[in-house]
């Protein structure tokens, strides 16, 4: 009879089977992370969402199938037991039927649907949500990005970057508190937390509602967890018996493994993602909360029921016995006495105790270790010889699991560092630092520029300084190589002239251009460098990689039917293949460039807008119109493809700057410029941080800008 009740408890209604996932979660996950590498955000979302769904579907399909099989082989309720002589055979007949049924639950192993262990770990770590939050952010579905970020963070509370992301999202306009949801929340835990929250706020009615719901969900989750235990025999983890064990031994061994797994569902269900320790005495604690909540709501019958249920686990609990006595006195002995503990919990406890008894027995008889996950197990269930041992083992197990937890964290940190490049979200949040100088203001940040690591700062230099620097270029152009009107390397419809800081200073020294202007140019580049370093909150200095003051001028009679750009879309530190949507970070790209900035000197021309695109080079995500004193700054990687629209009338002047975080790639010419400034102006105010880096001699760093083909990377 107890068995029948037990089975009823275990069996969930048999719903319609979900359609088998078209693609296995592992393939979908792989496709998702490939799409991520390409920066194909819609594909990331499509595949990762499908991977999560496919995994969920597989899991529930397996659970349902196993439960159905368990049902079909169950002893028909109410039938008398077989005579002893037939018991083994009948028992085996049932096993056979069940085995035949189970075969249909999953495709024969090795299944392409079975998740690899590593991939299973990825799902457990909630990695798909890390990819998803980036992808949703990129396509500006901020609410979904926030939910994905939150979901990932709940499972990885030590993840520094994600914490920063969440802080960033908190500050974003339009983000609601309700966006921060845990999409993977286990319903029983979610309800339990809510219940406890209301309980603490002394709101017994909602507390009861949620705690009762939590119990309901607990048993759903428990049923699933236990069904999933009935998997294949795990030789590796559980091979205590002789290899040539006989039939009964072999059965015992596997069955013991399954039972042990089922017992560990207690721990599994009481675990919260990202927390080291499961909640102790989780299931009984529901009744501790409930009895008091019911009492507070004036429901003494229920308070008594819950107190008695709690006492099933801890019959000697003093406080609970006192409570029970009090409730009983208030309600009256006559009404209180017939109220018993909850029946399903009695059954649960009985089954659990029987399992423990069997497991302890095989521990004692065969030495198959078992560590009881519960604290409420009565001593008499544990064989005498094991009692002291069990105590020590529980303590050791707790310690070891803590140590393993720490070790896992260390390993994860290491792994994370290695894989950081792929999902480095810190880029999205490391901005917003102070601008350092008066008169500067942020015109647009990454969010307004529809991307990451982007900023537009206004007021970097004054109107007079703009005019002076524009003059400087033109003076240098005619003074320098005696030519102005060299055709742009980017388009036949524009002329192009550029001068580096060092060259300008040299020309100033030779008296060919204004020394004041050359110094101003030098000063301004340093100002932009410092603003970039501060705004993007860089921990290490930014070094100049290359600086160029450039004017491009529309050639009047070459503008008709023009369809090209002033500078085609490109990425500063990798070679962009727009068709394949990949950016290869290899030489001859300037792979060491980390940040880029352009300071505009004027806006009185036609065309010439700066724009960001997706990796496809055609989807424009943001456009910036140049004007005097405006600087656009951004990280130099594949997240920021950019170009310049055709200048169709007039002259467009700007200072283009590239920076590196790697001192080995600090520009040699800059050091020469620093030296020259020091010599010419006899000052100490040169920023020394710029002088420390470059110790290694770089090949080809003579007077000429050795690292850049003239104009190759102009903006
Ligand atoms: C198990 O069997 C019982 C009766 O035999 C039935 O009512 C119940 O729906 C079955 N459950 C499943 C999951 O098949
Ligand atoms: C350049 O900066 C220095 C100090 O940082 C200042 O003394 C000097 O006047 C500036 N020169 C120009 C031309 O801006
Ligand atoms: C960002 O995208 C929105 C919507 O597509 C667009 O209206 C806006 O102009 C873009 N921002 C910039 C700076 O171009």
XYZ file of C-alpha atoms and ligand atoms in Angstrom:
757
model
C 0.000 0.000 0.000
C 2.790 2.353 0.926
C 4.446 1.439 -2.343
C 1.401 2.420 -4.343
C 1.145 5.728 -2.571
C 4.800 6.231 -3.178
C 4.423 5.632 -6.857
C 1.549 8.015 -7.123
C 3.682 10.589 -5.472
C 6.457 9.940 -7.914
C 4.496 10.010 -11.072
C 3.855 13.158 -12.940
C 1.004 13.244 -15.426
C 2.057 12.048 -18.837
C 1.895 15.064 -21.105
C 2.336 15.021 -24.831
C 5.925 14.433 -25.870
C 7.632 17.534 -27.160
C 8.941 17.197 -30.688
C 12.500 15.966 -30.720
C 14.849 18.885 -31.152
C 15.872 19.195 -34.768
C 19.442 19.887 -33.807
C 21.290 18.671 -30.718
C 22.186 21.285 -28.111
C 25.888 20.653 -28.535
C 25.786 21.494 -32.231
C 23.654 24.545 -31.526
C 25.998 25.740 -28.817
C 28.969 25.323 -31.129
C 27.174 27.217 -33.892
C 26.349 29.960 -31.399
C 29.907 30.442 -30.265
C 31.123 30.415 -33.867
C 28.632 33.126 -34.689
C 29.917 35.026 -31.687
C 33.454 34.915 -33.038
C 32.160 36.344 -36.310
C 30.183 39.012 -34.508
C 26.988 37.755 -36.110
C 24.725 38.714 -33.237
C 21.364 37.572 -34.592
C 22.884 34.153 -35.268
C 24.323 34.018 -31.737
C 20.862 34.648 -30.348
C 19.171 32.184 -32.653
C 21.560 29.336 -31.877
C 22.067 29.915 -28.181
C 18.352 30.284 -27.476
C 17.729 27.123 -29.427
C 20.539 25.321 -27.609
C 18.959 26.193 -24.270
C 15.535 25.089 -25.436
C 16.859 21.889 -26.967
C 18.636 20.976 -23.763
C 15.514 21.631 -21.724
C 13.386 19.597 -24.092
C 15.774 16.655 -24.017
C 15.830 16.676 -20.278
C 12.094 16.733 -19.782
C 11.592 14.140 -22.484
C 13.950 11.788 -20.702
C 12.328 12.411 -17.337
C 8.849 11.768 -18.675
C 9.898 8.639 -20.456
C 11.633 7.194 -17.413
C 8.651 7.925 -15.227
C 6.329 6.282 -17.692
C 8.526 3.189 -17.733
C 8.651 3.066 -13.960
C 4.875 3.259 -13.985
C 4.385 0.468 -16.485
C 6.471 -1.954 -14.478
C 4.994 -1.036 -11.128
C 3.296 -3.601 -9.066
C -0.447 -3.213 -9.650
C -1.867 -1.531 -6.615
C -3.891 -3.748 -4.340
C -2.713 -7.050 -5.826
C -1.471 -9.590 -3.311
C 2.255 -10.243 -3.410
C 3.499 -13.365 -5.248
C 4.484 -16.544 -3.408
C 8.116 -16.410 -2.288
C 9.341 -18.978 -4.810
C 8.256 -16.801 -7.722
C 9.372 -13.481 -6.349
C 12.772 -13.304 -7.995
C 11.386 -14.242 -11.374
C 8.506 -11.854 -11.181
C 10.801 -9.142 -9.986
C 13.055 -9.845 -12.931
C 10.122 -9.854 -15.324
C 9.320 -6.366 -14.184
C 12.872 -5.261 -14.583
C 12.946 -6.655 -18.114
C 9.795 -4.824 -19.090
C 11.099 -1.657 -17.671
C 14.421 -2.071 -19.428
C 12.645 -2.592 -22.738
C 10.623 0.520 -22.124
C 13.672 2.555 -21.120
C 15.478 1.658 -24.300
C 13.065 3.858 -26.147
C 13.703 6.827 -23.876
C 16.904 7.887 -25.528
C 18.549 6.980 -28.794
C 21.062 4.182 -28.404
C 24.368 5.391 -27.017
C 26.637 6.915 -28.057
C 24.013 9.456 -28.884
C 24.717 12.579 -30.776
C 22.151 14.092 -28.465
C 24.058 13.349 -25.328
C 25.867 16.369 -24.125
C 29.547 15.994 -23.677
C 30.678 16.420 -20.123
C 32.422 19.667 -20.897
C 29.423 21.060 -22.646
C 27.199 19.998 -19.789
C 29.472 22.029 -17.586
C 29.072 25.026 -19.885
C 25.331 24.785 -19.518
C 25.598 24.363 -15.785
C 27.794 27.440 -15.659
C 25.121 29.183 -17.707
C 27.635 30.168 -20.371
C 25.052 30.529 -23.139
C 23.747 33.571 -21.272
C 27.149 35.200 -21.389
C 27.065 35.001 -25.168
C 23.433 36.021 -25.274
C 23.886 39.138 -23.239
C 26.610 40.401 -25.571
C 24.529 39.588 -28.618
C 21.369 41.209 -27.268
C 23.369 44.223 -26.230
C 24.797 44.500 -29.701
C 21.405 44.480 -31.349
C 20.077 46.896 -28.738
C 17.584 44.540 -27.113
C 18.606 45.868 -23.757
C 15.896 44.224 -21.643
C 16.936 40.814 -22.920
C 20.602 41.646 -22.475
C 19.907 42.591 -18.870
C 18.021 39.348 -18.174
C 20.785 37.285 -19.762
C 23.444 39.173 -17.805
C 21.536 38.710 -14.568
C 20.971 35.019 -15.248
C 24.639 34.488 -15.912
C 25.650 36.457 -12.855
C 23.399 34.494 -10.496
C 25.275 31.378 -11.536
C 28.652 33.128 -11.466
C 28.580 35.667 -8.663
C 32.350 36.076 -8.705
C 32.383 37.184 -12.312
C 33.842 40.662 -12.102
C 33.091 41.756 -15.636
C 29.474 40.730 -15.408
C 29.118 42.578 -12.133
C 30.375 45.675 -13.890
C 28.049 45.093 -16.788
C 25.121 44.884 -14.415
C 26.159 48.103 -12.736
C 26.316 49.654 -16.151
C 22.864 48.379 -17.028
C 21.539 49.712 -13.718
C 22.502 53.178 -14.801
C 21.077 52.895 -18.289
C 17.990 54.837 -19.104
C 14.948 52.687 -19.751
C 16.209 49.648 -17.859
C 13.598 48.425 -15.392
C 14.111 46.596 -12.119
C 11.974 43.771 -13.489
C 14.437 43.248 -16.339
C 16.852 41.710 -13.863
C 15.302 38.259 -13.877
C 16.923 34.883 -13.475
C 15.792 32.973 -16.530
C 17.103 29.714 -15.089
C 15.630 30.100 -11.638
C 14.476 26.781 -10.250
C 10.792 27.295 -9.488
C 10.977 25.668 -6.058
C 13.904 27.835 -5.017
C 12.321 30.955 -6.452
C 9.110 30.350 -4.539
C 11.009 29.471 -1.390
C 12.963 32.720 -1.540
C 9.813 34.723 -2.073
C 8.152 32.911 0.792
C 11.038 33.607 3.125
C 11.121 37.218 1.992
C 7.480 37.754 2.885
C 7.978 35.806 6.066
C 10.776 38.127 7.104
C 8.632 41.099 6.251
C 5.994 39.677 8.572
C 3.454 39.168 5.833
C 2.187 35.685 6.669
C -0.400 35.388 3.904
C 1.853 35.812 0.885
C 4.544 33.872 2.774
C 2.199 30.878 3.080
C 1.192 31.148 -0.548
C 4.752 31.028 -1.796
C 6.021 28.434 0.664
C 3.199 26.046 -0.193
C 3.919 26.605 -3.855
C 7.596 25.999 -3.117
C 6.749 22.617 -1.602
C 4.704 21.673 -4.614
C 7.540 22.633 -6.924
C 10.012 20.865 -4.675
C 8.364 17.545 -5.323
C 8.197 18.160 -9.044
C 11.919 18.889 -9.066
C 12.611 15.947 -6.766
C 10.777 13.586 -9.091
C 12.768 14.839 -12.046
C 16.054 14.694 -10.222
C 15.433 11.123 -9.135
C 14.332 10.002 -12.564
C 17.531 11.375 -14.031
C 19.492 9.224 -11.602
C 18.484 6.068 -13.375
C 21.184 6.449 -15.968
C 23.864 4.084 -17.175
C 26.268 2.514 -14.767
C 29.165 4.822 -14.108
C 32.192 2.554 -14.002
C 34.674 5.326 -13.493
C 33.098 6.869 -10.493
C 31.798 3.759 -8.857
C 33.849 0.679 -9.287
C 34.235 -0.791 -5.882
C 33.222 -4.304 -6.681
C 35.336 -6.961 -8.289
C 35.403 -6.756 -12.038
C 33.985 -10.263 -12.287
C 31.230 -9.614 -9.788
C 28.434 -12.141 -9.921
C 24.881 -11.309 -10.949
C 23.484 -10.179 -7.656
C 26.590 -8.216 -6.815
C 26.500 -6.465 -10.144
C 22.853 -5.568 -9.724
C 23.497 -4.397 -6.201
C 26.347 -2.247 -7.303
C 24.426 -0.427 -9.967
C 21.334 -0.151 -7.868
C 23.392 1.260 -5.030
C 24.764 3.848 -7.362
C 21.291 4.896 -8.422
C 20.071 5.057 -4.829
C 23.038 7.092 -3.819
C 22.317 9.489 -6.663
C 18.699 9.753 -5.599
C 19.737 10.592 -2.074
C 21.940 13.339 -3.379
C 18.875 15.021 -4.866
C 18.450 16.454 -1.374
C 21.668 18.379 -1.898
C 20.944 19.191 -5.512
C 17.592 20.725 -4.709
C 18.893 22.678 -1.763
C 21.726 24.184 -3.815
C 21.575 27.675 -5.103
C 23.568 28.610 -8.166
C 26.769 30.323 -7.262
C 26.590 29.430 -3.578
C 29.073 27.018 -2.112
C 26.809 25.306 0.344
C 23.333 23.921 -0.055
C 20.709 25.106 2.404
C 20.810 22.744 5.352
C 17.647 20.790 6.181
C 15.997 22.509 3.270
C 12.798 20.516 3.021
C 12.064 20.457 6.774
C 12.751 24.183 7.008
C 9.699 24.861 4.818
C 7.566 23.568 7.659
C 9.368 25.608 10.220
C 8.492 28.766 8.319
C 5.009 27.551 7.520
C 3.984 26.638 11.067
C 4.777 30.119 12.274
C 3.237 31.830 9.258
C 0.032 29.849 9.761
C 0.048 30.713 13.433
C 0.465 34.390 12.552
C -2.435 34.201 10.180
C -4.574 32.594 12.871
C -4.793 29.170 11.241
C -4.049 26.855 14.158
C -5.022 23.639 12.385
C -2.436 24.231 9.702
C 0.095 25.448 12.245
C -0.300 22.176 14.106
C -0.058 20.139 10.926
C 3.173 21.886 9.920
C 4.676 21.676 13.386
C 3.971 17.952 13.459
C 5.439 17.569 9.993
C 8.579 19.342 11.102
C 8.778 17.107 14.148
C 8.822 14.078 11.851
C 12.357 15.097 11.030
C 13.380 16.562 14.365
C 11.187 14.940 17.008
C 13.217 16.379 19.880
C 13.229 19.976 18.746
C 12.458 21.892 21.896
C 11.068 25.058 20.403
C 8.844 23.204 17.994
C 7.491 20.999 20.749
C 6.708 24.098 22.776
C 4.995 25.695 19.810
C 2.977 22.591 19.231
C 1.942 22.505 22.854
C 0.860 26.126 22.645
C -1.107 25.723 19.412
C -2.737 22.635 20.846
C -3.727 24.464 24.015
C -5.256 27.325 22.029
C -7.173 25.124 19.644
C -8.147 22.585 22.275
C -6.835 19.058 22.653
C -9.956 17.524 21.160
C -9.558 19.346 17.848
C -5.775 19.201 17.777
C -5.220 15.518 18.433
C -6.567 14.119 15.141
C -4.370 16.464 13.087
C -1.387 14.521 11.827
C 1.710 15.440 9.898
C 1.365 15.752 6.113
C 1.001 12.400 4.492
C 3.208 13.019 1.474
C 6.010 14.059 3.787
C 5.572 10.935 5.857
C 5.909 8.882 2.702
C 8.887 10.914 1.604
C 10.580 10.357 4.918
C 9.843 6.636 4.941
C 11.228 6.168 1.476
C 14.292 8.215 2.273
C 14.929 6.227 5.436
C 14.602 2.951 3.561
C 17.067 4.170 0.972
C 19.464 5.240 3.654
C 19.123 1.915 5.396
C 20.021 0.052 2.191
C 22.909 2.339 1.463
C 24.269 2.083 4.973
C 23.905 -1.649 4.777
C 25.988 -1.870 1.619
C 28.494 0.479 3.193
C 28.795 -1.816 6.144
C 28.739 -5.059 4.147
C 30.655 -4.146 0.968
C 32.424 -0.962 1.922
C 30.626 1.137 -0.660
C 30.836 4.558 0.943
C 27.706 6.579 1.506
C 27.563 10.031 3.002
C 24.125 10.929 4.257
C 23.027 14.325 2.943
C 20.524 14.831 5.751
C 21.099 15.803 9.351
C 17.799 14.457 10.580
C 18.525 10.729 10.068
C 17.835 8.938 13.356
C 20.892 7.265 14.787
C 19.370 3.781 14.774
C 19.294 3.823 10.933
C 23.072 3.978 10.911
C 24.809 0.711 11.811
C 26.656 1.064 15.098
C 30.036 0.502 13.540
C 29.497 3.354 11.144
C 28.164 6.007 13.476
C 31.434 7.564 14.549
C 32.858 7.138 11.082
C 29.833 8.781 9.515
C 30.237 11.833 11.710
C 33.857 12.257 10.691
C 32.970 11.630 7.072
C 30.268 14.242 7.012
C 32.747 16.759 8.318
C 35.401 15.654 5.864
C 32.933 15.723 3.012
C 31.961 19.260 3.888
C 35.587 20.289 4.041
C 36.516 18.525 0.814
C 33.588 19.976 -1.058
C 34.688 23.386 0.100
C 38.235 22.704 -1.018
C 37.072 21.377 -4.334
C 34.876 24.419 -4.671
C 37.845 26.681 -4.120
C 39.958 24.704 -6.516
C 37.249 24.814 -9.150
C 37.052 28.538 -8.737
C 40.777 28.863 -9.248
C 40.628 26.688 -12.322
C 37.707 28.637 -13.652
C 39.534 31.883 -13.133
C 42.462 30.517 -15.074
C 40.279 29.205 -17.840
C 38.338 32.417 -17.912
C 41.481 34.434 -18.291
C 42.474 32.292 -21.215
C 39.137 32.622 -22.900
C 38.571 36.183 -21.883
C 39.168 37.478 -25.340
C 36.099 35.757 -26.648
C 33.620 37.066 -24.091
C 35.316 40.104 -22.670
C 32.429 42.203 -21.594
C 34.571 44.551 -19.600
C 34.825 46.555 -22.771
C 31.249 47.627 -22.443
C 31.574 49.064 -19.031
C 35.020 50.430 -18.876
C 34.020 53.866 -19.849
C 32.722 56.976 -18.250
C 35.895 58.045 -16.489
C 36.543 61.761 -15.854
C 37.500 63.996 -18.785
C 40.255 65.726 -16.764
C 40.087 69.128 -18.462
C 37.704 72.064 -18.180
C 35.419 72.789 -21.091
C 35.179 69.211 -22.305
C 31.853 67.422 -22.449
C 30.590 64.048 -23.536
C 28.367 64.443 -26.555
C 27.705 60.725 -26.998
C 28.700 57.557 -25.168
C 28.703 53.959 -26.358
C 25.000 53.594 -25.859
C 24.117 56.637 -27.912
C 26.638 55.545 -30.510
C 24.948 52.137 -30.670
C 28.073 50.183 -29.887
C 30.786 49.550 -27.390
C 33.847 51.484 -26.393
C 32.858 54.555 -28.314
C 32.729 58.159 -27.236
C 32.315 61.596 -28.735
C 33.800 64.431 -26.694
C 33.210 68.079 -27.548
C 35.216 71.146 -26.615
C 38.614 69.473 -26.708
C 40.179 72.539 -28.358
C 39.024 76.073 -29.029
C 37.993 77.723 -32.280
C 41.330 79.582 -32.457
C 43.288 76.409 -31.900
C 41.333 74.693 -34.673
C 42.175 77.487 -37.088
C 45.808 77.487 -36.046
C 46.200 73.764 -36.531
C 44.445 73.758 -39.886
C 46.827 76.485 -41.003
C 49.716 74.426 -39.729
C 48.854 71.525 -41.997
C 48.588 73.658 -45.028
C 51.782 75.504 -44.194
C 53.559 72.211 -43.615
C 52.161 70.872 -46.847
C 53.571 73.646 -48.951
C 56.734 74.028 -46.916
C 57.471 70.399 -46.437
C 57.738 68.401 -49.555
C 56.653 71.262 -51.704
C 53.545 69.580 -52.866
C 50.047 69.997 -51.781
C 47.446 68.286 -53.784
C 48.869 64.813 -53.640
C 45.971 62.579 -54.524
C 44.471 60.710 -51.604
C 45.495 57.061 -51.370
C 41.865 56.331 -50.646
C 40.088 58.127 -53.455
C 40.994 59.874 -56.696
C 38.417 62.541 -55.922
C 40.301 64.103 -53.012
C 43.728 65.441 -52.258
C 45.357 64.544 -49.031
C 48.120 65.909 -46.881
C 49.336 64.794 -43.504
C 52.020 65.798 -41.065
C 53.277 63.985 -37.997
C 54.038 65.676 -34.693
C 57.746 65.178 -35.031
C 57.773 66.492 -38.590
C 55.803 69.558 -37.548
C 58.256 70.258 -34.748
C 61.182 69.797 -37.133
C 59.591 72.202 -39.597
C 59.062 74.612 -36.707
C 62.684 74.259 -35.710
C 63.652 75.034 -39.321
C 61.402 78.081 -39.222
C 59.172 76.788 -42.025
C 56.031 76.693 -39.886
C 55.007 78.434 -36.704
C 56.796 76.894 -33.755
C 53.856 77.844 -31.581
C 51.522 75.847 -33.805
C 53.812 72.831 -33.812
C 53.917 72.928 -30.047
C 50.168 73.279 -29.930
C 49.862 70.179 -32.108
C 52.148 68.313 -29.714
C 50.156 69.513 -26.712
C 46.816 68.607 -28.205
C 47.799 65.028 -28.967
C 48.890 64.591 -25.374
C 45.617 66.050 -24.172
C 43.601 63.579 -26.237
C 45.767 60.705 -25.042
C 45.117 61.570 -21.426
C 41.381 62.008 -21.984
C 41.171 58.604 -23.676
C 43.156 56.931 -20.912
C 40.891 58.431 -18.284
C 37.535 58.118 -20.027
C 38.034 54.451 -20.826
C 39.300 53.835 -17.276
C 42.513 52.179 -18.373
C 44.672 50.768 -15.620
C 47.863 50.988 -17.633
C 49.118 53.939 -19.679
C 48.227 54.473 -23.283
C 51.204 54.987 -25.542
C 51.184 56.755 -28.856
C 51.350 54.359 -31.721
C 50.972 56.901 -34.493
C 49.700 60.464 -34.852
C 48.836 62.291 -38.011
C 47.314 65.663 -38.737
C 45.489 65.214 -41.996
C 43.500 67.405 -44.350
C 41.556 66.004 -47.243
C 40.230 68.310 -49.899
C 37.548 67.646 -52.476
C 38.806 67.996 -56.017
C 36.121 70.198 -57.483
C 35.775 68.698 -60.933
C 35.918 65.124 -59.666
C 32.755 65.023 -57.605
C 30.117 64.210 -60.215
C 28.671 60.696 -59.905
C 31.011 59.939 -57.084
C 30.046 56.809 -55.158
C 33.192 56.005 -53.189
C 34.072 57.044 -49.648
C 36.766 59.327 -48.477
C 38.028 56.372 -46.532
C 36.478 52.943 -46.918
C 35.255 51.051 -43.861
C 38.035 49.245 -42.015
C 39.081 48.130 -38.545
C 42.219 49.632 -37.068
C 43.858 46.549 -35.630
C 42.757 43.688 -37.844
C 42.163 42.873 -41.467
C 38.473 42.980 -42.130
C 36.858 40.502 -44.465
C 33.367 41.876 -44.782
C 32.022 38.993 -46.801
C 33.057 36.413 -44.231
C 32.325 38.905 -41.425
C 35.642 38.172 -39.800
C 38.478 40.391 -38.784
C 41.871 38.731 -38.747
C 44.182 40.127 -36.126
C 47.455 39.386 -37.842
C 50.199 41.444 -39.433
C 50.258 43.440 -41.633
C 47.373 44.812 -39.547
C 48.536 47.004 -36.684
C 47.480 44.375 -34.206
C 48.974 46.233 -31.254
C 46.721 49.249 -31.669
C 44.196 49.302 -28.848
C 42.480 52.665 -29.014
C 41.896 55.204 -31.732
C 40.842 58.821 -31.645
C 40.187 61.531 -34.186
C 40.101 65.184 -33.250
C 38.294 67.315 -35.792
C 39.499 70.788 -36.673
C 36.580 71.985 -38.752
C 33.122 71.215 -40.036
C 32.765 73.692 -42.905
C 32.821 71.234 -45.772
C 30.327 68.962 -47.437
C 30.161 65.217 -46.848
C 32.961 63.738 -44.773
C 30.873 62.264 -41.962
C 32.568 59.669 -39.827
C 30.551 56.465 -39.353
C 30.634 53.149 -37.531
C 29.311 49.962 -39.134
C 28.774 46.335 -38.308
C 31.398 43.855 -39.505
C 29.576 43.666 -42.812
C 30.817 47.235 -43.494
C 27.395 48.194 -44.862
C 25.138 48.341 -41.824
C 25.790 51.782 -40.394
C 25.291 51.850 -36.637
C 26.204 55.448 -35.891
C 27.301 58.576 -37.664
C 29.318 61.483 -36.319
C 29.456 64.851 -38.015
C 32.863 66.501 -37.596
C 33.130 69.943 -36.039
C 35.929 71.956 -34.508
C 37.029 70.604 -31.122
C 35.055 67.370 -31.398
C 36.896 64.124 -30.787
C 35.621 60.650 -31.459
C 37.384 57.912 -29.532
C 36.920 54.154 -29.698
C 38.636 50.845 -29.168
C 40.543 49.723 -32.241
C 39.151 46.191 -32.496
C 36.578 44.408 -34.596
C 33.781 45.931 -32.504
C 34.447 49.216 -34.248
C 34.601 49.085 -38.037
C 34.466 52.635 -39.324
C 34.902 54.804 -42.389
C 34.659 58.351 -43.700
C 32.083 59.465 -46.242
C 33.153 61.277 -49.355
C 34.237 64.871 -48.886
C 32.418 66.502 -51.758
C 33.241 70.124 -51.159
C 35.871 71.964 -49.168
C 38.635 70.801 -46.882
C 38.263 68.457 -43.913
C 41.057 68.489 -41.331
C 41.547 66.206 -38.372
C 44.209 64.803 -36.104
C 44.135 61.029 -36.205
C 45.672 59.240 -33.249
C 46.310 55.617 -32.526
C 47.300 54.310 -29.155
C 48.685 51.079 -27.789
C 48.701 49.608 -24.314
C 51.882 47.749 -25.139
C 54.935 49.873 -24.362
C 56.974 47.813 -26.794
C 54.923 49.290 -29.590
C 55.121 52.831 -28.377
C 56.065 55.003 -31.307
C 59.737 55.780 -31.586
C 58.990 59.048 -33.314
C 57.030 60.214 -30.320
C 60.040 59.792 -28.094
C 62.028 61.867 -30.543
C 59.284 64.479 -30.497
C 59.346 64.466 -26.677
C 63.102 64.958 -26.731
C 62.817 67.718 -29.244
C 60.179 69.516 -27.198
C 62.311 69.197 -24.108
C 65.285 70.575 -25.973
C 63.468 73.390 -27.734
C 61.381 74.535 -24.803
C 63.717 73.483 -22.052
C 60.896 72.288 -19.869
C 60.277 69.436 -17.510
C 56.592 69.289 -18.076
C 56.773 66.533 -20.614
C 54.698 63.656 -19.402
C 57.295 61.192 -18.253
C 54.981 58.219 -18.475
C 55.394 58.525 -22.197
C 59.134 58.156 -21.974
C 59.357 55.010 -19.979
C 58.054 52.442 -22.335
C 60.017 52.002 -25.498
C 63.261 50.367 -24.654
C 63.311 47.891 -27.455
C 64.506 49.343 -30.729
C 61.953 48.813 -33.391
C 63.036 48.152 -36.925
C 62.366 50.881 -39.428
C 61.849 53.661 -36.958
C 63.741 56.461 -38.525
C 62.529 59.975 -38.985
C 59.805 58.814 -41.286
C 56.728 57.284 -39.749
C 58.105 53.817 -39.855
C 55.024 51.978 -38.756
C 52.611 53.362 -41.215
C 52.358 53.409 -44.932
C 51.521 57.012 -45.590
C 47.846 57.455 -45.253
C 47.040 53.798 -44.956
C 45.038 54.223 -41.846
C 43.831 57.721 -42.110
C 40.420 58.615 -40.922
C 0.847 5.692 -14.029
O -0.181 4.769 -13.884
C -1.369 5.282 -13.291
C -2.378 4.172 -13.125
O -1.848 2.939 -13.456
C -1.929 6.399 -14.170
O -3.066 6.953 -13.594
C -0.863 7.478 -14.343
O -1.304 8.487 -15.220
C 0.421 6.874 -14.895
N 1.456 7.887 -14.937
C 2.301 8.011 -15.956
C 3.349 9.061 -15.832
O 2.264 7.315 -16.948
C 51.836 73.441 -24.241
O 51.700 72.949 -22.902
C 52.576 73.563 -21.974
C 52.373 72.980 -20.615
O 51.723 71.814 -20.639
C 52.316 75.054 -21.905
O 53.227 75.666 -21.029
C 52.440 75.655 -23.293
O 52.094 77.026 -23.253
C 51.566 74.920 -24.281
N 51.823 75.464 -25.603
C 50.891 75.638 -26.515
C 51.282 76.241 -27.776
O 49.745 75.266 -26.325
C 21.808 54.816 -33.124
O 20.748 54.070 -33.677
C 19.514 54.768 -33.710
C 18.461 53.794 -34.174
O 18.885 53.104 -35.291
C 19.633 55.985 -34.615
O 18.425 56.686 -34.643
C 20.735 56.874 -34.073
O 20.936 57.954 -34.929
C 22.023 56.085 -33.947
N 23.031 56.905 -33.300
C 23.935 57.599 -33.986
C 24.873 58.422 -33.186
O 24.025 57.555 -35.183
